[in-house]
Amino acid sequence: MIEIVDPRGVAVVRTLSLAVRPARGDLRRVGLLCNDPSVAHGTHHFARYLRIVRRALTDRLGAVEFHEETKPVLTRAAEQTQLDRFHGWQVVINGLGK
Amino acid sequence: MIVEDSIGARRDEVPGAGEPAHGSRWGVVWPVIGKNDDVIDARGSGKTSSDALLPDWPEHVDPTEWPEFSYRFDLTDGLPTFPPERHRVDALVAASQRDGDEVIGPIPPTGRSATITAIAANAAMAGLQPHLMPVVITALEAMLEPRFNLSGLVVTTHPAWPLVIVSGAAVSDGGFATGESLFSGGGARANLAVGRTIRLVTWNIGGARPRHPVQEVLGHPGRLAYCIAEEPVATPWPALHEARGVDAPHGAVTVFGCDAPHSVIAVGTAERAELMLEQVAEQIRAAGNSNTHTMGETLVVMAPQWARLLARQGWTRAMVQDELHQRAARRLGDIKRRGDGTPAIGHDDRYPWWPESIDQSNPDELVASTWGPESIHVVVAGGDSVTFAAVCPGWGTYGGFAVTRPLPVAVAPAGTAKERP
């Protein structure tokens, strides 16, 4: 028998609190954090796609106010300053556009 | 503990839970929720969540069973490995001149911490010689710089992977090959073991598995091991790190996220510098290259003979970079088209990452493939016989940008270190 060393590294403890889920009827302010529009052109145009998303959410939730921002680079996590602008919005949907 | 995944499936409903460990599910089932309703990030929670999905580490194995053990525990991408035996790992840690518990950083996508010991265990699996540990650690530290965007690079759909380029004194000290078969290791253990260690670190610590979560569409053979070294003698120009302004008496490591090499041969150029460089530029500005649409950086590797032919005609590396930048441009109307073939030059067709200086309403505008001359990294390496070059397109504007770091110590094997000023 040989002694072997675990090559899988060390897990880091990170405890997060769950956000409170708003009741369906209370959901009025929705943030949309979008990836960049580079992959959506022509009939899949990004602006058109977002209009469809907004319309679908409005149809399901009623009158909804949207705050929409696009990440500068789709492959990078959003900077904290950008995330801060979503503070106070009830729900944020991210990853839109790809 | 009852845990749930992010879509509410109970842990005991997770496919394969409780089965002998195999596959890659541990790297993707996160976050999980503990019974106290705290979210416990499965990329890190001691022994309570992510490790609960990892098979228990046995600490001892029969050496004859290691190959099957390594596959059963999903410790390799398919290529065989050496067992990370304690005494080998200890020797690698000692050679690093760092503490075994020191954390280099979180390795994406899981974000598990890369301790020196864990890196050494992967190095042992790759057959890395102890004196090369500083090369691996320096490369990983460079890859973890934010501008490199490793977390994006390892999972992107694009076929790019971190290429490790060793330059300067470390090339001969470390036993790296710079000649024939450069991109497939050159027959040198050092090249392949360094590249292989990087791969295994991202596999075992980072959990970068195909499909979940790596979305790379076609893949890249360099993912198995991607490390080259620059020719230190038969070159007319200073070392890569010197050109990039890095003082490195022990040599340096440059990491660059890039495609597999696209070869270019100087046939039909009468060995005239401008025509040879036009041949390279045509490869850089190819219509389907990511750079052509998003700019960024690219790598050009020139065989020593090619570089000397240019140098004899008075060309410095900086002149080559500038010439390639000027030539590797395309007409905007040929870069972006609509379905009917006409140039895509409307307001909604604008690429937001292109600089304001580009008139995106003008189909005749010439658009460079890189941000500037300095974004074209020129390396001299390869067999010294035929005038071949290679272009390794970068990951466009998204990341993988070249990072160069000096090696902190000489990498010569024990007892052979040379005195350096």
Short mmCIF file of C-alpha atoms in Angstrom, two decimals:
data_model
loop_
_atom_site.label_atom_id
_atom_site.label_comp_id
_atom_site.label_asym_id
_atom_site.label_seq_id
_atom_site.Cartn_x
_atom_site.Cartn_y
_atom_site.Cartn_z
CA MET A 1 0.00 0.00 0.00
CA ILE A 2 1.13 3.56 -0.68
CA GLU A 3 0.02 6.76 0.98
CA ILE A 4 -1.56 9.16 -1.49
CA VAL A 5 -2.40 12.84 -1.18
CA ASP A 6 -5.79 14.21 -2.15
CA PRO A 7 -5.33 16.43 -5.23
CA ARG A 8 -8.78 18.02 -5.06
CA GLY A 9 -7.89 21.08 -3.01
CA VAL A 10 -9.71 22.56 -0.09
CA ALA A 11 -13.32 23.61 0.04
CA VAL A 12 -13.88 27.07 1.45
CA VAL A 13 -16.71 27.69 3.87
CA ARG A 14 -19.02 30.39 2.59
CA THR A 15 -22.40 30.76 4.20
CA LEU A 16 -24.98 32.97 2.55
CA SER A 17 -28.42 33.95 3.69
CA LEU A 18 -31.31 33.15 1.41
CA ALA A 19 -33.24 36.09 0.02
CA VAL A 20 -36.86 36.30 1.03
CA ARG A 21 -39.06 35.17 -1.82
CA PRO A 22 -41.71 37.81 -2.55
CA ALA A 23 -45.32 36.70 -2.75
CA ARG A 24 -46.49 36.44 -6.35
CA GLY A 25 -48.82 39.41 -6.08
CA ASP A 26 -46.14 41.58 -4.51
CA LEU A 27 -43.60 41.21 -7.30
CA ARG A 28 -43.51 44.54 -9.05
CA ARG A 29 -39.89 45.55 -9.49
CA VAL A 30 -37.72 43.23 -11.57
CA GLY A 31 -34.09 43.72 -12.53
CA LEU A 32 -32.69 42.30 -15.74
CA LEU A 33 -28.94 41.85 -15.79
CA CYS A 34 -28.08 40.97 -19.35
CA ASN A 35 -25.06 39.53 -21.04
CA ASP A 36 -23.77 41.53 -23.94
CA PRO A 37 -25.82 41.42 -27.12
CA SER A 38 -23.09 40.08 -29.38
CA VAL A 39 -24.67 36.70 -29.96
CA ALA A 40 -28.12 37.94 -30.88
CA HIS A 41 -28.60 39.43 -34.31
CA GLY A 42 -31.10 39.49 -37.10
CA THR A 43 -34.36 37.80 -36.23
CA HIS A 44 -32.92 36.98 -32.81
CA HIS A 45 -32.03 40.59 -32.19
CA PHE A 46 -31.24 41.34 -28.60
CA ALA A 47 -33.58 44.30 -28.17
CA ARG A 48 -36.44 42.24 -29.59
CA TYR A 49 -35.56 39.37 -27.31
CA LEU A 50 -35.65 41.58 -24.23
CA ARG A 51 -39.01 43.00 -25.28
CA ILE A 52 -40.35 39.44 -25.36
CA VAL A 53 -38.93 38.73 -21.90
CA ARG A 54 -40.46 41.91 -20.48
CA ARG A 55 -43.81 41.16 -22.11
CA ALA A 56 -43.85 37.60 -20.76
CA LEU A 57 -43.10 38.78 -17.25
CA THR A 58 -45.71 41.51 -17.46
CA ASP A 59 -48.32 39.06 -18.74
CA ARG A 60 -47.63 36.71 -15.84
CA LEU A 61 -47.08 39.19 -13.04
CA GLY A 62 -49.15 42.18 -14.01
CA ALA A 63 -47.73 45.66 -13.98
CA VAL A 64 -44.02 45.31 -13.48
CA GLU A 65 -41.31 47.93 -13.41
CA PHE A 66 -38.00 46.90 -14.95
CA HIS A 67 -34.45 47.98 -14.34
CA GLU A 68 -32.27 46.74 -17.15
CA GLU A 69 -28.49 46.77 -17.41
CA THR A 70 -26.01 45.01 -19.65
CA LYS A 71 -22.69 43.61 -18.47
CA PRO A 72 -19.73 45.22 -20.28
CA VAL A 73 -18.16 41.81 -20.95
CA LEU A 74 -20.35 38.73 -20.99
CA THR A 75 -17.68 36.36 -19.71
CA ARG A 76 -16.84 38.36 -16.62
CA ALA A 77 -18.80 38.58 -13.43
CA ALA A 78 -20.58 41.89 -13.01
CA GLU A 79 -18.65 44.46 -10.99
CA GLN A 80 -19.96 45.32 -7.54
CA THR A 81 -20.78 48.87 -8.62
CA GLN A 82 -23.13 47.48 -11.24
CA LEU A 83 -24.69 45.02 -8.79
CA ASP A 84 -25.22 47.88 -6.34
CA ARG A 85 -27.54 49.55 -8.83
CA PHE A 86 -29.91 46.60 -8.45
CA HIS A 87 -30.13 47.15 -4.71
CA GLY A 88 -33.75 47.35 -3.65
CA TRP A 89 -35.14 45.56 -6.68
CA GLN A 90 -37.18 42.55 -5.64
CA VAL A 91 -35.84 40.04 -8.15
CA VAL A 92 -32.91 40.13 -10.52
CA ILE A 93 -32.78 37.82 -13.51
CA ASN A 94 -29.25 37.45 -14.80
CA GLY A 95 -27.59 35.73 -17.71
CA LEU A 96 -30.07 37.04 -20.25
CA GLY A 97 -28.95 37.03 -23.83
CA LYS A 98 -26.98 33.81 -23.98
CA MET B 1 -28.04 16.30 6.92
CA ILE B 2 -30.65 16.73 4.25
CA VAL B 3 -29.46 18.97 1.50
CA GLU B 4 -31.17 20.32 -1.57
CA ASP B 5 -29.76 21.49 -4.82
CA SER B 6 -30.61 24.83 -6.35
CA ILE B 7 -33.79 23.53 -7.98
CA GLY B 8 -35.04 21.94 -4.83
CA ALA B 9 -34.11 18.30 -5.41
CA ARG B 10 -33.31 16.53 -2.19
CA ARG B 11 -29.82 15.24 -1.90
CA ASP B 12 -31.02 11.68 -1.68
CA GLU B 13 -32.78 12.31 -5.00
CA VAL B 14 -29.63 13.53 -6.69
CA PRO B 15 -28.85 10.95 -9.36
CA GLY B 16 -25.99 8.83 -8.26
CA ALA B 17 -25.94 10.04 -4.67
CA GLY B 18 -24.63 7.29 -2.49
CA GLU B 19 -23.20 5.38 -5.42
CA PRO B 20 -19.50 4.72 -5.78
CA ALA B 21 -17.89 7.93 -6.86
CA HIS B 22 -17.36 8.58 -10.51
CA GLY B 23 -18.34 11.17 -13.05
CA SER B 24 -18.26 14.87 -12.43
CA ARG B 25 -21.39 15.70 -10.52
CA TRP B 26 -19.57 16.99 -7.47
CA GLY B 27 -18.35 19.93 -9.43
CA VAL B 28 -21.74 21.16 -10.50
CA VAL B 29 -24.28 20.44 -7.78
CA TRP B 30 -24.22 23.74 -5.96
CA PRO B 31 -25.38 25.60 -4.07
CA VAL B 32 -26.82 23.23 -1.50
CA ILE B 33 -28.98 24.16 1.41
CA GLY B 34 -28.31 22.96 4.91
CA LYS B 35 -30.97 22.15 7.43
CA ASN B 36 -30.46 25.53 9.07
CA ASP B 37 -31.57 27.09 5.80
CA ASP B 38 -28.22 28.75 5.21
CA VAL B 39 -26.98 28.41 1.69
CA ILE B 40 -23.74 26.53 1.80
CA ASP B 41 -21.74 27.05 -1.33
CA ALA B 42 -20.86 23.59 -2.49
CA ARG B 43 -17.63 24.93 -3.89
CA GLY B 44 -16.56 25.36 -0.34
CA SER B 45 -17.93 24.17 2.94
CA GLY B 46 -15.43 21.99 4.66
CA LYS B 47 -16.80 18.49 4.98
CA THR B 48 -20.46 19.39 5.13
CA SER B 49 -21.69 19.79 1.56
CA SER B 50 -19.40 19.73 -1.46
CA ASP B 51 -17.12 17.22 0.14
CA ALA B 52 -20.18 15.19 1.03
CA LEU B 53 -20.59 14.73 -2.70
CA LEU B 54 -16.94 13.81 -3.12
CA PRO B 55 -15.94 10.26 -2.41
CA ASP B 56 -14.05 9.77 0.83
CA TRP B 57 -10.32 9.90 0.25
CA PRO B 58 -8.79 6.57 1.28
CA GLU B 59 -5.26 7.87 2.00
CA HIS B 60 -3.77 4.49 1.10
CA VAL B 61 -4.12 2.46 -2.07
CA ASP B 62 -2.49 -0.56 -3.58
CA PRO B 63 -0.19 0.91 -6.25
CA THR B 64 -1.31 -1.67 -8.77
CA GLU B 65 -4.88 -0.41 -8.34
CA TRP B 66 -4.03 3.27 -8.82
CA PRO B 67 -4.95 3.48 -12.53
CA GLU B 68 -8.48 2.19 -12.00
CA PHE B 69 -8.79 4.09 -8.75
CA SER B 70 -7.92 7.35 -10.51
CA TYR B 71 -10.62 6.79 -13.12
CA ARG B 72 -13.19 5.69 -10.57
CA PHE B 73 -12.52 8.82 -8.51
CA ASP B 74 -12.60 10.99 -11.66
CA LEU B 75 -9.11 12.31 -10.97
CA THR B 76 -8.04 12.52 -14.60
CA ASP B 77 -9.47 13.57 -17.94
CA GLY B 78 -8.68 10.17 -19.43
CA LEU B 79 -4.92 10.16 -19.72
CA PRO B 80 -3.17 7.94 -17.18
CA THR B 81 -1.45 9.53 -14.20
CA PHE B 82 1.12 8.70 -11.56
CA PRO B 83 -0.18 8.19 -8.02
CA PRO B 84 0.31 11.30 -5.83
CA GLU B 85 2.44 9.45 -3.33
CA ARG B 86 3.08 11.27 -0.07
CA HIS B 87 6.86 11.29 -0.37
CA ARG B 88 6.73 12.68 -3.93
CA VAL B 89 4.23 15.34 -2.94
CA ASP B 90 6.35 16.31 0.06
CA ALA B 91 9.40 16.67 -2.21
CA LEU B 92 7.43 18.89 -4.59
CA VAL B 93 6.19 21.06 -1.72
CA ALA B 94 9.72 21.40 -0.37
CA ALA B 95 11.04 22.38 -3.81
CA SER B 96 8.41 25.10 -4.06
CA GLN B 97 9.97 26.85 -1.04
CA ARG B 98 6.42 27.61 0.10
CA ASP B 99 4.32 26.31 2.96
CA GLY B 100 2.16 23.33 2.04
CA ASP B 101 -0.95 24.95 3.51
CA GLU B 102 -0.44 28.22 1.67
CA VAL B 103 -3.33 28.98 -0.63
CA ILE B 104 -2.50 30.28 -4.10
CA GLY B 105 -6.11 31.14 -4.78
CA PRO B 106 -9.52 29.78 -5.74
CA ILE B 107 -9.48 27.68 -8.91
CA PRO B 108 -12.56 28.15 -11.08
CA PRO B 109 -15.17 27.04 -11.78
CA THR B 110 -15.75 25.47 -8.35
CA GLY B 111 -13.56 27.97 -6.53
CA ARG B 112 -11.95 25.35 -4.31
CA SER B 113 -8.70 26.55 -2.86
CA ALA B 114 -5.42 25.53 -4.41
CA THR B 115 -3.02 24.88 -1.59
CA ILE B 116 0.61 24.26 -2.40
CA THR B 117 0.07 20.66 -1.28
CA ALA B 118 -2.90 20.13 -3.58
CA ILE B 119 -0.97 21.65 -6.49
CA ALA B 120 1.93 19.35 -5.64
CA ALA B 121 -0.38 16.34 -5.63
CA ASN B 122 -1.51 17.20 -9.16
CA ALA B 123 2.11 17.82 -10.13
CA ALA B 124 3.02 14.37 -8.84
CA MET B 125 0.23 12.89 -10.95
CA ALA B 126 1.65 14.73 -13.98
CA GLY B 127 5.19 13.51 -13.37
CA LEU B 128 6.54 16.98 -12.67
CA GLN B 129 10.07 17.16 -11.36
CA PRO B 130 10.39 19.10 -8.10
CA HIS B 131 12.62 21.84 -9.49
CA LEU B 132 9.80 22.88 -11.84
CA MET B 133 7.31 23.63 -9.06
CA PRO B 134 8.13 27.37 -9.14
CA VAL B 135 7.23 27.40 -12.84
CA VAL B 136 3.82 25.85 -12.16
CA ILE B 137 3.07 28.10 -9.19
CA THR B 138 4.16 31.23 -11.04
CA ALA B 139 1.97 30.24 -13.99
CA LEU B 140 -1.04 29.64 -11.73
CA GLU B 141 -0.54 32.95 -9.95
CA ALA B 142 -0.42 34.69 -13.32
CA MET B 143 -3.58 32.89 -14.43
CA LEU B 144 -5.38 34.06 -11.30
CA GLU B 145 -4.80 37.72 -12.05
CA PRO B 146 -8.23 39.27 -12.66
CA ARG B 147 -7.37 40.50 -16.15
CA PHE B 148 -6.73 36.91 -17.22
CA ASN B 149 -10.35 36.00 -16.37
CA LEU B 150 -9.61 32.34 -15.75
CA SER B 151 -13.14 31.74 -14.47
CA GLY B 152 -14.47 32.63 -17.90
CA LEU B 153 -11.72 31.00 -19.90
CA VAL B 154 -12.11 27.51 -18.42
CA VAL B 155 -15.82 27.27 -19.19
CA THR B 156 -16.23 29.30 -22.38
CA THR B 157 -17.63 27.90 -25.61
CA HIS B 158 -14.47 29.20 -27.30
CA PRO B 159 -11.59 26.73 -27.89
CA ALA B 160 -8.98 28.68 -25.93
CA TRP B 161 -6.80 27.45 -23.09
CA PRO B 162 -3.96 28.97 -21.04
CA LEU B 163 -0.69 28.52 -22.88
CA VAL B 164 2.36 28.63 -20.59
CA ILE B 165 5.40 30.21 -22.27
CA VAL B 166 8.72 29.83 -20.46
CA SER B 167 11.48 32.27 -21.41
CA GLY B 168 14.97 33.25 -20.36
CA ALA B 169 17.28 31.34 -18.04
CA ALA B 170 14.58 28.91 -16.95
CA VAL B 171 14.44 27.38 -20.41
CA SER B 172 17.78 25.60 -20.26
CA ASP B 173 17.85 25.41 -16.45
CA GLY B 174 14.51 23.62 -16.40
CA GLY B 175 15.17 21.30 -19.33
CA PHE B 176 12.47 22.73 -21.59
CA ALA B 177 12.41 21.94 -25.30
CA THR B 178 12.24 24.83 -27.75
CA GLY B 179 12.69 23.04 -31.07
CA GLU B 180 10.90 20.51 -33.22
CA SER B 181 7.38 19.45 -32.21
CA LEU B 182 7.18 22.55 -30.04
CA PHE B 183 3.42 22.50 -29.46
CA SER B 184 3.36 18.81 -28.63
CA GLY B 185 6.02 18.97 -25.96
CA GLY B 186 9.14 18.79 -28.08
CA GLY B 187 9.98 15.44 -26.54
CA ALA B 188 10.69 17.09 -23.20
CA ARG B 189 9.25 15.96 -19.90
CA ALA B 190 9.38 19.53 -18.59
CA ASN B 191 7.08 21.01 -21.26
CA LEU B 192 4.45 18.31 -20.94
CA ALA B 193 4.61 17.94 -17.17
CA VAL B 194 4.12 21.68 -16.61
CA GLY B 195 1.21 21.82 -19.05
CA ARG B 196 -0.24 18.64 -17.65
CA THR B 197 -0.08 19.92 -14.07
CA ILE B 198 -2.02 23.05 -15.05
CA ARG B 199 -4.64 20.85 -16.66
CA LEU B 200 -4.96 18.55 -13.64
CA VAL B 201 -5.19 21.50 -11.24
CA THR B 202 -8.14 22.87 -13.18
CA TRP B 203 -9.63 19.39 -13.41
CA ASN B 204 -9.22 18.23 -9.82
CA ILE B 205 -9.31 21.47 -7.85
CA GLY B 206 -11.33 23.57 -10.29
CA GLY B 207 -13.71 20.81 -11.34
CA ALA B 208 -13.55 21.89 -15.00
CA ARG B 209 -15.38 19.02 -16.66
CA PRO B 210 -16.73 18.96 -20.23
CA ARG B 211 -20.35 20.01 -20.51
CA HIS B 212 -20.88 20.48 -16.79
CA PRO B 213 -19.79 23.21 -16.54
CA VAL B 214 -17.28 23.55 -19.44
CA GLN B 215 -19.20 24.61 -22.53
CA GLU B 216 -16.29 24.54 -25.01
CA VAL B 217 -17.92 23.50 -28.27
CA LEU B 218 -15.08 21.79 -30.11
CA GLY B 219 -12.29 21.53 -27.58
CA HIS B 220 -8.60 22.12 -27.92
CA PRO B 221 -5.87 19.47 -27.86
CA GLY B 222 -3.78 21.87 -25.80
CA ARG B 223 -6.12 21.35 -22.89
CA LEU B 224 -4.25 18.13 -22.23
CA ALA B 225 -0.93 19.99 -21.84
CA TYR B 226 -0.15 23.43 -23.28
CA CYS B 227 3.33 24.66 -22.55
CA ILE B 228 6.11 25.89 -24.82
CA ALA B 229 9.48 27.51 -24.25
CA GLU B 230 11.16 30.29 -26.18
CA GLU B 231 14.44 29.64 -27.94
CA PRO B 232 17.04 31.47 -25.81
CA VAL B 233 20.06 31.33 -28.13
CA ALA B 234 19.26 31.00 -31.83
CA THR B 235 17.09 34.10 -31.85
CA PRO B 236 17.91 37.59 -33.06
CA TRP B 237 15.69 39.29 -30.50
CA PRO B 238 15.55 39.68 -26.71
CA ALA B 239 13.48 37.24 -24.67
CA LEU B 240 9.71 37.64 -24.58
CA HIS B 241 9.65 38.85 -20.97
CA GLU B 242 12.28 41.50 -21.72
CA ALA B 243 10.21 42.76 -24.61
CA ARG B 244 7.30 42.99 -22.19
CA GLY B 245 9.36 44.99 -19.71
CA VAL B 246 9.78 42.30 -17.06
CA ASP B 247 13.15 41.95 -15.37
CA ALA B 248 13.65 38.23 -14.72
CA PRO B 249 17.18 37.00 -14.02
CA HIS B 250 15.88 33.48 -13.35
CA GLY B 251 13.60 33.50 -16.35
CA ALA B 252 9.90 34.19 -16.63
CA VAL B 253 6.53 32.64 -17.30
CA THR B 254 3.97 34.21 -19.59
CA VAL B 255 0.44 32.82 -19.70
CA PHE B 256 -1.86 33.57 -22.61
CA GLY B 257 -5.30 32.15 -23.31
CA CYS B 258 -5.34 31.11 -26.93
CA ASP B 259 -6.48 28.73 -29.64
CA ALA B 260 -4.45 25.85 -30.97
CA PRO B 261 -1.72 26.96 -33.41
CA HIS B 262 -2.70 27.80 -37.00
CA SER B 263 0.43 27.20 -39.07
CA VAL B 264 1.84 29.53 -41.73
CA ILE B 265 4.67 28.76 -44.11
CA ALA B 266 6.65 31.41 -45.94
CA VAL B 267 6.36 29.67 -49.32
CA GLY B 268 5.89 32.09 -52.21
CA THR B 269 7.31 35.10 -50.41
CA ALA B 270 10.85 35.07 -51.83
CA GLU B 271 11.85 35.50 -48.16
CA ARG B 272 11.03 39.19 -48.41
CA ALA B 273 10.02 40.49 -44.98
CA GLU B 274 6.84 42.33 -46.01
CA LEU B 275 5.52 39.34 -47.95
CA MET B 276 6.34 36.93 -45.11
CA LEU B 277 4.54 39.14 -42.63
CA GLU B 278 1.56 39.52 -44.96
CA GLN B 279 1.31 35.73 -44.90
CA VAL B 280 1.09 35.81 -41.09
CA ALA B 281 -1.27 38.78 -41.07
CA GLU B 282 -3.70 36.92 -43.31
CA GLN B 283 -3.94 34.19 -40.69
CA ILE B 284 -4.44 36.71 -37.88
CA ARG B 285 -7.29 38.49 -39.66
CA ALA B 286 -9.13 35.32 -40.79
CA ALA B 287 -12.83 36.03 -40.89
CA GLY B 288 -13.77 33.45 -38.29
CA ASN B 289 -11.12 34.32 -35.73
CA SER B 290 -12.43 35.73 -32.49
CA ASN B 291 -9.88 38.55 -32.73
CA THR B 292 -11.29 39.68 -36.05
CA HIS B 293 -14.62 40.44 -34.38
CA THR B 294 -13.58 41.45 -30.90
CA MET B 295 -9.92 42.51 -31.16
CA GLY B 296 -7.86 41.61 -28.07
CA GLU B 297 -4.48 39.93 -28.30
CA THR B 298 -2.87 37.24 -30.43
CA LEU B 299 0.30 35.15 -30.37
CA VAL B 300 2.71 34.64 -33.25
CA VAL B 301 5.40 31.98 -32.91
CA MET B 302 8.17 32.20 -35.48
CA ALA B 303 10.70 29.48 -36.17
CA PRO B 304 14.25 30.77 -35.57
CA GLN B 305 15.05 30.80 -39.30
CA TRP B 306 12.03 32.99 -40.00
CA ALA B 307 13.03 35.44 -37.27
CA ARG B 308 16.64 35.60 -38.50
CA LEU B 309 15.50 36.28 -42.06
CA LEU B 310 13.51 39.24 -40.77
CA ALA B 311 16.34 40.45 -38.55
CA ARG B 312 18.81 40.33 -41.43
CA GLN B 313 16.50 42.68 -43.31
CA GLY B 314 16.62 45.08 -40.35
CA TRP B 315 13.44 44.10 -38.56
CA THR B 316 13.18 44.28 -34.79
CA ARG B 317 10.43 42.54 -32.83
CA ALA B 318 8.69 45.89 -32.29
CA MET B 319 8.76 46.59 -36.04
CA VAL B 320 7.29 43.15 -36.70
CA GLN B 321 4.50 43.78 -34.18
CA ASP B 322 3.70 47.13 -35.73
CA GLU B 323 3.70 45.77 -39.27
CA LEU B 324 1.46 42.85 -38.33
CA HIS B 325 -0.95 45.16 -36.54
CA GLN B 326 -1.22 47.37 -39.61
CA ARG B 327 -1.65 44.48 -42.00
CA ALA B 328 -3.99 42.32 -39.92
CA ALA B 329 -7.00 44.50 -40.57
CA ARG B 330 -10.18 43.81 -42.50
CA ARG B 331 -12.80 45.93 -44.15
CA LEU B 332 -15.73 46.30 -41.74
CA GLY B 333 -18.20 45.28 -44.41
CA ASP B 334 -16.37 41.97 -44.73
CA ILE B 335 -16.37 41.33 -40.98
CA LYS B 336 -20.07 41.83 -40.26
CA ARG B 337 -22.77 40.91 -42.72
CA ARG B 338 -26.51 40.51 -42.66
CA GLY B 339 -28.29 37.45 -43.93
CA ASP B 340 -28.54 38.93 -47.42
CA GLY B 341 -24.77 39.50 -47.51
CA THR B 342 -24.89 43.26 -47.11
CA PRO B 343 -22.70 44.92 -44.45
CA ALA B 344 -24.24 44.98 -40.98
CA ILE B 345 -23.71 48.67 -40.27
CA GLY B 346 -26.95 49.71 -38.58
CA HIS B 347 -27.08 51.19 -35.10
CA ASP B 348 -28.21 47.90 -33.58
CA ASP B 349 -25.38 46.07 -35.31
CA ARG B 350 -22.72 48.02 -33.46
CA TYR B 351 -20.07 46.09 -31.54
CA PRO B 352 -19.92 47.85 -28.17
CA TRP B 353 -16.38 46.62 -27.50
CA TRP B 354 -14.84 48.31 -30.53
CA PRO B 355 -13.20 51.68 -29.82
CA GLU B 356 -15.09 54.86 -30.67
CA SER B 357 -12.47 55.68 -33.30
CA ILE B 358 -13.97 53.03 -35.56
CA ASP B 359 -16.79 54.35 -37.73
CA GLN B 360 -19.18 51.42 -37.54
CA SER B 361 -21.48 52.96 -40.14
CA ASN B 362 -18.77 52.83 -42.81
CA PRO B 363 -18.47 49.46 -44.55
CA ASP B 364 -15.07 50.44 -45.92
CA GLU B 365 -13.59 51.19 -42.51
CA LEU B 366 -10.47 49.11 -41.88
CA VAL B 367 -10.67 47.35 -38.51
CA ALA B 368 -7.54 45.95 -36.86
CA SER B 369 -7.63 42.45 -35.37
CA THR B 370 -5.80 43.44 -32.19
CA TRP B 371 -5.91 46.44 -29.87
CA GLY B 372 -2.43 47.56 -30.85
CA PRO B 373 1.03 46.38 -31.92
CA GLU B 374 1.90 45.41 -28.34
CA SER B 375 -1.12 43.08 -28.34
CA ILE B 376 0.66 40.83 -30.83
CA HIS B 377 3.01 38.66 -28.79
CA VAL B 378 5.94 37.45 -30.87
CA VAL B 379 7.85 34.38 -29.68
CA VAL B 380 10.80 32.70 -31.43
CA ALA B 381 10.70 28.92 -31.10
CA GLY B 382 10.35 25.72 -33.10
CA GLY B 383 12.63 23.64 -35.30
CA ASP B 384 15.43 25.60 -36.92
CA SER B 385 15.00 24.34 -40.45
CA VAL B 386 12.01 25.56 -42.48
CA THR B 387 10.36 28.98 -42.37
CA PHE B 388 7.24 28.10 -40.46
CA ALA B 389 5.29 30.33 -38.13
CA ALA B 390 2.13 29.79 -36.14
CA VAL B 391 -0.70 32.07 -35.12
CA CYS B 392 -2.60 31.33 -31.92
CA PRO B 393 -5.62 33.65 -31.84
CA GLY B 394 -6.61 34.89 -28.43
CA TRP B 395 -9.99 34.84 -26.74
CA GLY B 396 -10.87 38.20 -28.21
CA THR B 397 -11.93 40.91 -25.83
CA TYR B 398 -13.08 38.49 -23.17
CA GLY B 399 -9.88 37.59 -21.31
CA GLY B 400 -6.90 35.32 -21.36
CA PHE B 401 -4.76 38.42 -21.86
CA ALA B 402 -1.04 37.80 -21.55
CA VAL B 403 0.39 38.03 -18.05
CA THR B 404 4.15 37.77 -17.52
CA ARG B 405 5.73 37.07 -14.17
CA PRO B 406 9.38 36.59 -13.24
CA LEU B 407 10.40 33.34 -11.61
CA PRO B 408 11.38 33.99 -8.00
CA VAL B 409 14.14 31.38 -7.95
CA ALA B 410 16.37 29.51 -10.37
CA VAL B 411 14.70 26.32 -11.55
CA ALA B 412 17.77 24.17 -12.09
CA PRO B 413 17.61 20.74 -10.45
CA ALA B 414 19.09 20.52 -6.97
CA GLY B 415 22.87 20.80 -6.96
CA THR B 416 23.08 22.30 -10.43
CA ALA B 417 21.88 25.85 -9.80
CA LYS B 418 24.02 28.51 -11.44
CA GLU B 419 25.06 31.76 -9.86
CA ARG B 420 23.18 34.66 -11.38
CA PRO B 421 23.82 38.35 -11.03
#
